[in-house]
GROMACS .gro file of C-alpha atoms in nm:
model
  163
    1MET     CA    1  -0.969   1.275  -3.101
    2THR     CA    2  -0.711   1.014  -3.001
    3LEU     CA    3  -0.684   0.906  -2.597
    4ARG     CA    4  -0.369   0.932  -2.393
    5SER     CA    5  -0.289   0.680  -2.166
    6LEU     CA    6  -0.021   0.595  -1.929
    7VAL     CA    7   0.095   0.243  -1.818
    8ALA     CA    8   0.289   0.207  -1.512
    9ASP     CA    9   0.435  -0.135  -1.416
   10ASP     CA   10   0.812  -0.234  -1.345
   11VAL     CA   11   0.763  -0.562  -1.531
   12ARG     CA   12   0.859  -0.485  -1.915
   13HIS     CA   13   0.640  -0.790  -2.039
   14ASN     CA   14   0.334  -0.681  -1.853
   15ARG     CA   15   0.415  -0.318  -1.953
   16THR     CA   16   0.431  -0.403  -2.336
   17LEU     CA   17   0.100  -0.612  -2.303
   18ALA     CA   18  -0.127  -0.341  -2.143
   19VAL     CA   19   0.023  -0.078  -2.400
   20HIS     CA   20  -0.058  -0.308  -2.709
   21TRP     CA   21  -0.379  -0.376  -2.601
   22LEU     CA   22  -0.455   0.015  -2.506
   23LYS     CA   23  -0.345   0.099  -2.905
   24GLU     CA   24  -0.573  -0.195  -3.009
   25LEU     CA   25  -0.827   0.044  -2.843
   26GLY     CA   26  -0.686   0.364  -3.005
   27HIS     CA   27  -0.494   0.491  -2.746
   28GLU     CA   28  -0.171   0.679  -2.779
   29THR     CA   29   0.029   0.535  -2.466
   30PHE     CA   30   0.339   0.625  -2.235
   31GLU     CA   31   0.513   0.394  -2.033
   32ALA     CA   32   0.695   0.407  -1.705
   33ALA     CA   33   0.848   0.163  -1.442
   34ASP     CA   34   0.758   0.301  -1.134
   35GLY     CA   35   0.540   0.538  -0.928
   36GLY     CA   36   0.780   0.843  -0.951
   37GLU     CA   37   0.814   0.796  -1.332
   38ALA     CA   38   0.429   0.770  -1.377
   39TRP     CA   39   0.388   1.102  -1.147
   40HIS     CA   40   0.646   1.258  -1.408
   41ILE     CA   41   0.455   1.188  -1.662
   42ALA     CA   42   0.117   1.237  -1.531
   43LYS     CA   43   0.164   1.555  -1.416
   44ASP     CA   44   0.333   1.671  -1.746
   45LYS     CA   45   0.102   1.550  -2.016
   46PRO     CA   46  -0.281   1.521  -2.031
   47LEU     CA   47  -0.397   1.201  -1.975
   48ASP     CA   48  -0.737   1.011  -2.039
   49LEU     CA   49  -0.653   0.707  -1.860
   50ILE     CA   50  -0.396   0.541  -1.608
   51VAL     CA   51  -0.277   0.176  -1.597
   52THR     CA   52  -0.099   0.095  -1.269
   53ASP     CA   53   0.032  -0.200  -1.126
   54ILE     CA   54   0.050  -0.183  -0.716
   55GLU     CA   55   0.384  -0.342  -0.618
   56MET     CA   56   0.668  -0.148  -0.794
   57PRO     CA   57   1.026  -0.044  -0.639
   58GLY     CA   58   1.064   0.309  -0.562
   59ARG     CA   59   0.700   0.459  -0.543
   60SER     CA   60   0.436   0.213  -0.570
   61GLY     CA   61   0.137   0.201  -0.721
   62LEU     CA   62  -0.074   0.341  -0.438
   63ASP     CA   63   0.155   0.574  -0.344
   64PHE     CA   64   0.160   0.762  -0.706
   65LEU     CA   65  -0.245   0.651  -0.692
   66GLN     CA   66  -0.247   0.892  -0.359
   67GLN     CA   67  -0.053   1.175  -0.490
   68LEU     CA   68  -0.239   1.168  -0.822
   69ARG     CA   69  -0.603   1.168  -0.619
   70GLY     CA   70  -0.445   1.466  -0.380
   71HIS     CA   71  -0.362   1.679  -0.669
   72GLU     CA   72  -0.530   2.000  -0.703
   73ILE     CA   73  -0.576   2.034  -1.023
   74SER     CA   74  -0.897   1.823  -1.108
   75THR     CA   75  -0.778   1.746  -1.491
   76ILE     CA   76  -0.478   1.530  -1.286
   77ALA     CA   77  -0.670   1.408  -0.970
   78ASP     CA   78  -0.978   1.301  -1.183
   79VAL     CA   79  -0.771   1.069  -1.431
   80PRO     CA   80  -0.970   0.730  -1.425
   81VAL     CA   81  -0.738   0.497  -1.290
   82VAL     CA   82  -0.699   0.075  -1.368
   83VAL     CA   83  -0.494  -0.108  -1.098
   84MET     CA   84  -0.357  -0.419  -1.185
   85SER     CA   85  -0.178  -0.667  -0.941
   86SER     CA   86  -0.083  -1.019  -0.939
   87LEU     CA   87  -0.118  -1.006  -0.533
   88GLN     CA   88  -0.367  -1.263  -0.426
   89ASP     CA   89  -0.521  -1.072  -0.139
   90ALA     CA   90  -0.899  -1.096  -0.003
   91LEU     CA   91  -0.892  -0.709   0.045
   92LEU     CA   92  -0.681  -0.608  -0.272
   93GLU     CA   93  -0.959  -0.429  -0.430
   94LYS     CA   94  -1.142  -0.273  -0.161
   95LEU     CA   95  -0.766  -0.132  -0.059
   96ALA     CA   96  -0.704  -0.011  -0.384
   97LEU     CA   97  -1.067   0.149  -0.432
   98GLY     CA   98  -1.061   0.315  -0.132
   99PHE     CA   99  -0.681   0.473  -0.224
  100GLY     CA  100  -0.891   0.644  -0.537
  101ALA     CA  101  -0.882   0.339  -0.818
  102THR     CA  102  -1.142   0.334  -1.082
  103ILE     CA  103  -1.135  -0.069  -1.110
  104VAL     CA  104  -0.882  -0.337  -1.046
  105VAL     CA  105  -0.817  -0.629  -1.259
  106ARG     CA  106  -0.587  -0.910  -1.170
  107LYS     CA  107  -0.254  -1.035  -1.365
  108PRO     CA  108  -0.203  -1.231  -1.502
  109LEU     CA  109  -0.400  -1.005  -1.742
  110SER     CA  110  -0.639  -1.179  -2.009
  111LYS     CA  111  -0.691  -0.942  -2.301
  112LEU     CA  112  -1.065  -0.927  -2.287
  113ASP     CA  113  -1.097  -0.876  -1.896
  114PHE     CA  114  -0.843  -0.611  -1.935
  115GLN     CA  115  -0.994  -0.423  -2.233
  116LYS     CA  116  -1.349  -0.430  -2.039
  117ALA     CA  117  -1.202  -0.293  -1.767
  118VAL     CA  118  -1.045  -0.011  -1.959
  119GLN     CA  119  -1.404   0.072  -2.125
  120ARG     CA  120  -1.575   0.053  -1.778
  121ALA     CA  121  -1.310   0.293  -1.638
  122MET     CA  122  -1.338   0.533  -1.894
  123ALA     CA  123  -1.711   0.545  -1.888
  124SER     CA  124  -1.712   0.577  -1.504
  125PRO     CA  125  -1.788   0.933  -1.366
  126PRO     CA  126  -1.465   1.075  -1.191
  127SER     CA  127  -1.407   0.986  -0.796
  128GLU     CA  128  -1.647   0.676  -0.858
  129GLY     CA  129  -1.515   0.348  -0.857
  130VAL     CA  130  -1.639   0.062  -1.050
  131SER     CA  131  -1.731  -0.260  -0.861
  132PRO     CA  132  -1.429  -0.504  -0.914
  133GLU     CA  133  -1.669  -0.805  -0.976
  134ALA     CA  134  -1.829  -0.586  -1.275
  135ASN     CA  135  -1.515  -0.653  -1.452
  136SER     CA  136  -1.400  -0.987  -1.425
  137ASP     CA  137  -1.514  -1.358  -1.429
  138HIS     CA  138  -1.286  -1.396  -1.153
  139PRO     CA  139  -1.470  -1.336  -0.800
  140SER     CA  140  -1.283  -1.142  -0.554
  141ASP     CA  141  -1.384  -1.414  -0.248
  142ASP     CA  142  -1.200  -1.687  -0.421
  143PRO     CA  143  -1.140  -1.975  -0.165
  144GLY     CA  144  -0.775  -1.957  -0.224
  145VAL     CA  145  -0.743  -1.602  -0.134
  146GLY     CA  146  -0.641  -1.510   0.244
  147PRO     CA  147  -0.663  -1.175   0.420
  148ILE     CA  148  -0.483  -0.899   0.375
  149SER     CA  149  -0.109  -1.020   0.287
  150PRO     CA  150   0.229  -0.890   0.434
  151THR     CA  151   0.346  -0.725   0.104
  152LEU     CA  152   0.006  -0.546   0.069
  153ARG     CA  153   0.019  -0.433   0.429
  154ARG     CA  154   0.372  -0.278   0.367
  155ILE     CA  155   0.284  -0.107   0.084
  156ALA     CA  156  -0.055   0.023   0.174
  157ASP     CA  157   0.096   0.138   0.518
  158ARG     CA  158   0.411   0.343   0.346
  159ALA     CA  159   0.154   0.488   0.106
  160ARG     CA  160  -0.083   0.587   0.401
  161ARG     CA  161   0.237   0.723   0.574
  162GLY     CA  162   0.353   0.909   0.259
  163LEU     CA  163   0.661   0.768   0.256
   0.00000   0.00000   0.00000
């Protein structure tokens, strides 16, 4: 059985990289450039995994994740979600997991960390996030990482308000 995955990222290079690495793991892939496009694919195609960026134009990854987790059909709402982000916020993992992410990976992506995160997310029971420290050699309490950034705060506030 072929696994079906969706990759949502507005940066084509990141999308292409994630798609390539998923195909190496045997996944059939779909691509979206923003959360709105990702939502249309997710509700129309049965998926085994979703990989999404947080910061995208239009509907953000958090908006998409919130809409996904709030869906009444469990085959849509319970799909494991790997959130990836280049935002360097100390609270990124906690925030993404709070919105329903299964696991969080930081950009720039490394093939090993990404594929390990995908495998861990696929093995995780629905609605149970995986500790972000379990997927990476990069601890989330980096000394260079400060409190939540204005960018992440804006994205999170907008998603919470459903805008």
